[in-house]
Amino acid sequence: MEEHFYTEYRTKITSFLQGNGTLLAQYQIREVQLAAQDILLKQGTAPKGVYILASGLVKVTRTTAAGQVFTLGVFGPGEVEGDVEALMHMPHFCTVQALTACRFYHINSEVFLKMLAREEEFNLLMHRSMASKMLNTSLQSSIQNTNRLYFTLLIVLRELSRLNELQISKPLLTELLGTSQRNLNRLLRQLEEENLIKVKGTLVASIDRQKIEKRIETYDFEIQ
């Protein structure tokens, strides 16, 4: 069965901001940079505004009352964090951590609400971004954990491939995905068989980013 993941709407909001310097100045939208492993937002803390990821990778986690930490996903450019909290006037629902060097657009919470009311195109793009996130979550919840991990690995490889100076090693990928070496090896073999990557020893030696982009856009899986 073939399903289409709605990834393109996330990046459109970033492209919109990048191409609207006047809007950035008007609403005092500033760029924020984080180093790898820095915490952007911490679960339970007061809202710090809305952050739109322009480049890099982030990991989103939630900790239960019992202290268990669950990874909700690894996300690339176009990911919006803090929007729900701004709309609902609530503490941060999740913890967001930079996995690589990241660059964000930061919008004050009150300014964000004003932009939704005044800027028609921005409002539409934000609604499409939120809708795509809900659709993707529904799609991912209907598939097995292994397939969900496969999809996350595609996202991670796509973003890491943009960081030419970074060596993509198996230990790095197991850490980012929060999975075992055995699971990772099986997934990497699958990607090699699909001619998406080449692995040499403990390193991912080459990545066909164009094919990976296509694989992300149209992701095939069987619902069992």
Coordinates of C-alpha atoms in Angstrom, one line a residue:
M1 CA 0.0 0.0 0.0
E2 CA 1.4 3.5 -0.9
E3 CA 1.0 6.5 1.3
H4 CA 2.2 10.1 0.8
F5 CA 3.9 11.8 3.7
Y6 CA 3.2 15.5 3.8
T7 CA 6.8 16.9 4.2
E8 CA 6.7 19.7 1.7
Y9 CA 4.5 22.0 3.8
R10 CA 7.1 22.2 6.6
T11 CA 9.8 23.6 4.3
K12 CA 7.4 26.1 2.7
I13 CA 7.1 28.1 5.9
T14 CA 10.9 28.4 6.1
S15 CA 11.2 29.5 2.4
F16 CA 8.5 32.1 3.0
L17 CA 10.4 33.7 5.9
Q18 CA 13.7 33.5 4.1
G19 CA 12.2 35.4 1.2
N20 CA 10.5 38.1 3.2
G21 CA 13.2 40.3 4.8
T22 CA 10.6 43.1 5.2
L23 CA 8.3 40.9 7.3
L24 CA 11.2 39.7 9.4
A25 CA 12.1 43.3 10.2
Q26 CA 8.5 44.4 10.7
Y27 CA 7.8 41.7 13.3
Q28 CA 11.3 41.7 14.8
I29 CA 11.8 38.0 13.9
R30 CA 15.4 37.1 14.8
E31 CA 17.7 34.2 14.1
V32 CA 18.8 31.9 16.9
Q33 CA 21.6 29.4 16.6
L34 CA 22.2 26.4 18.7
A35 CA 25.1 24.0 18.9
A36 CA 24.7 20.2 18.8
Q37 CA 23.2 18.8 22.0
D38 CA 21.9 22.2 23.2
I39 CA 18.3 22.3 24.6
L40 CA 16.0 24.6 22.8
L41 CA 12.8 24.0 24.8
K42 CA 12.3 22.1 28.1
Q43 CA 9.1 20.2 28.9
G44 CA 7.1 21.9 31.6
T45 CA 8.7 25.3 31.4
A46 CA 7.0 28.6 30.5
P47 CA 6.7 29.4 26.7
K48 CA 9.7 31.1 25.1
G49 CA 8.1 31.9 21.8
V50 CA 7.8 30.1 18.5
Y51 CA 10.8 28.6 16.8
I52 CA 10.9 27.6 13.1
L53 CA 13.8 25.4 12.2
A54 CA 15.7 26.8 9.2
S55 CA 18.6 24.3 9.2
G56 CA 19.8 21.3 11.2
L57 CA 18.1 18.4 13.1
V58 CA 16.2 18.4 16.3
K59 CA 14.9 15.6 18.5
V60 CA 11.6 15.9 20.3
T61 CA 11.0 13.9 23.5
R62 CA 8.4 13.7 26.3
T63 CA 9.0 12.4 29.8
T64 CA 6.2 10.7 31.6
A65 CA 5.3 11.1 35.3
A66 CA 7.1 7.9 35.9
G67 CA 10.3 9.3 34.4
Q68 CA 10.3 7.4 31.1
V69 CA 11.6 9.4 28.2
F70 CA 9.9 8.8 24.8
T71 CA 11.3 10.1 21.5
L72 CA 8.5 11.6 19.5
G73 CA 10.6 12.2 16.4
V74 CA 13.7 13.6 14.8
F75 CA 12.8 16.6 12.5
G76 CA 14.5 18.7 9.9
P77 CA 14.0 22.2 8.4
G78 CA 10.5 23.6 8.5
E79 CA 9.7 22.0 11.9
V80 CA 7.8 24.5 14.1
E81 CA 8.1 24.3 17.9
G82 CA 6.2 26.3 20.5
D83 CA 3.3 27.1 18.2
V84 CA 0.8 25.0 20.2
E85 CA 2.0 26.5 23.5
A86 CA 1.6 30.0 22.1
L87 CA -2.0 29.2 20.9
M88 CA -3.0 27.4 24.1
H89 CA -1.1 29.5 26.6
M90 CA 0.4 26.4 28.2
P91 CA 3.9 25.3 29.3
H92 CA 6.1 23.5 26.8
F93 CA 4.6 20.0 26.2
C94 CA 7.9 18.5 25.1
T95 CA 11.7 18.9 25.3
V96 CA 13.4 19.9 22.0
Q97 CA 17.1 19.2 21.6
A98 CA 19.5 20.1 18.8
L99 CA 21.1 17.0 17.4
T100 CA 23.3 19.1 15.0
A101 CA 24.2 22.8 14.8
C102 CA 20.8 24.4 14.2
R103 CA 19.5 27.8 13.0
F104 CA 16.0 28.9 14.0
Y105 CA 13.6 31.8 13.3
H106 CA 12.3 33.0 16.7
I107 CA 9.0 34.8 17.0
N108 CA 7.7 36.2 20.2
S109 CA 4.4 34.4 21.3
E110 CA 2.3 37.6 21.2
V111 CA 3.8 38.6 17.8
F112 CA 3.1 35.1 16.5
L113 CA -0.6 35.5 17.3
K114 CA -0.7 38.9 15.7
M115 CA 0.9 37.5 12.5
L116 CA -1.7 34.8 12.3
A117 CA -4.4 37.5 12.5
R118 CA -2.8 39.9 10.1
E119 CA -0.7 38.0 7.6
E120 CA -2.9 35.8 5.4
E121 CA -0.2 33.9 3.6
F122 CA 1.7 33.2 6.9
N123 CA -1.5 32.1 8.5
L124 CA -2.3 29.6 5.7
L125 CA 1.3 28.2 5.7
M126 CA 1.2 27.7 9.5
H127 CA -2.2 25.9 9.2
R128 CA -0.9 23.7 6.5
S129 CA 2.2 22.9 8.5
M130 CA 0.1 22.0 11.5
A131 CA -2.2 19.9 9.4
S132 CA 0.7 18.1 7.7
K133 CA 2.1 17.3 11.1
M134 CA -1.2 15.8 12.2
L135 CA -1.6 13.8 9.0
N136 CA 2.0 12.4 9.3
T137 CA 1.5 11.5 12.9
S138 CA -1.7 9.6 12.0
L139 CA 0.1 7.8 9.1
Q140 CA 3.1 6.9 11.3
S141 CA 0.9 5.6 14.1
S142 CA -0.7 3.1 11.7
I143 CA 2.6 1.4 10.8
Q144 CA 4.9 -0.8 12.7
N145 CA 7.7 0.7 14.9
T146 CA 10.3 -0.7 12.6
N147 CA 8.9 1.1 9.6
R148 CA 8.5 4.3 11.6
L149 CA 12.2 4.0 12.5
Y150 CA 13.0 3.5 8.8
F151 CA 11.3 6.7 8.0
T152 CA 13.1 8.6 10.7
L153 CA 16.4 7.2 9.5
L154 CA 15.7 8.6 6.0
I155 CA 15.1 12.1 7.5
V156 CA 18.2 11.9 9.6
L157 CA 20.4 10.8 6.7
R158 CA 19.0 13.5 4.4
E159 CA 19.9 16.2 7.0
L160 CA 23.3 14.8 7.9
S161 CA 24.2 14.6 4.2
R162 CA 24.0 18.4 4.1
L163 CA 26.7 18.7 6.7
N164 CA 29.7 17.8 4.5
E165 CA 32.2 18.0 7.3
L166 CA 30.5 15.5 9.4
Q167 CA 31.3 11.8 9.2
I168 CA 28.1 9.7 9.5
S169 CA 29.0 6.7 11.6
K170 CA 26.9 3.9 12.9
P171 CA 27.5 4.9 16.5
L172 CA 26.2 8.4 15.7
L173 CA 23.1 7.0 14.0
T174 CA 22.3 4.6 16.9
E175 CA 22.6 7.6 19.3
L176 CA 20.4 9.9 17.2
L177 CA 17.7 7.2 16.6
G178 CA 17.8 5.7 20.1
T179 CA 17.9 2.2 18.7
S180 CA 20.2 -0.9 18.8
Q181 CA 23.2 -1.6 16.6
R182 CA 21.4 -4.7 15.3
N183 CA 18.3 -2.7 14.3
L184 CA 20.4 -0.1 12.6
N185 CA 22.5 -2.6 10.6
R186 CA 19.3 -4.2 9.3
L187 CA 17.9 -0.8 8.2
L188 CA 21.2 0.2 6.6
R189 CA 21.3 -3.0 4.6
Q190 CA 17.7 -2.3 3.4
L191 CA 18.8 1.2 2.3
E192 CA 21.8 -0.3 0.5
E193 CA 19.6 -2.8 -1.3
E194 CA 17.5 0.2 -2.5
N195 CA 20.7 1.9 -3.7
L196 CA 20.1 4.9 -1.4
I197 CA 23.4 4.6 0.5
K198 CA 26.7 2.8 0.6
V199 CA 28.2 1.6 3.8
K200 CA 31.9 0.9 4.4
G201 CA 32.8 -0.5 7.7
T202 CA 31.3 1.7 10.4
L203 CA 30.7 4.7 8.1
V204 CA 28.0 5.6 5.7
A205 CA 30.3 6.3 2.8
S206 CA 27.8 7.9 0.4
I207 CA 24.2 9.0 0.3
D208 CA 22.1 9.6 -2.8
R209 CA 20.2 12.6 -1.3
Q210 CA 17.9 12.9 -4.4
K211 CA 16.7 9.4 -4.1
I212 CA 16.2 9.7 -0.4
E213 CA 14.2 12.9 -0.9
K214 CA 12.0 11.0 -3.3
R215 CA 11.7 8.1 -0.9
I216 CA 10.6 10.4 1.9
E217 CA 8.0 12.1 -0.3
T218 CA 6.4 8.8 -1.3
Y219 CA 6.9 6.2 1.4
D220 CA 5.6 2.7 0.8
F221 CA 4.6 0.5 3.6
E222 CA 2.2 -2.3 4.4
I223 CA -0.3 -1.9 7.2
Q224 CA -0.4 -5.1 9.1

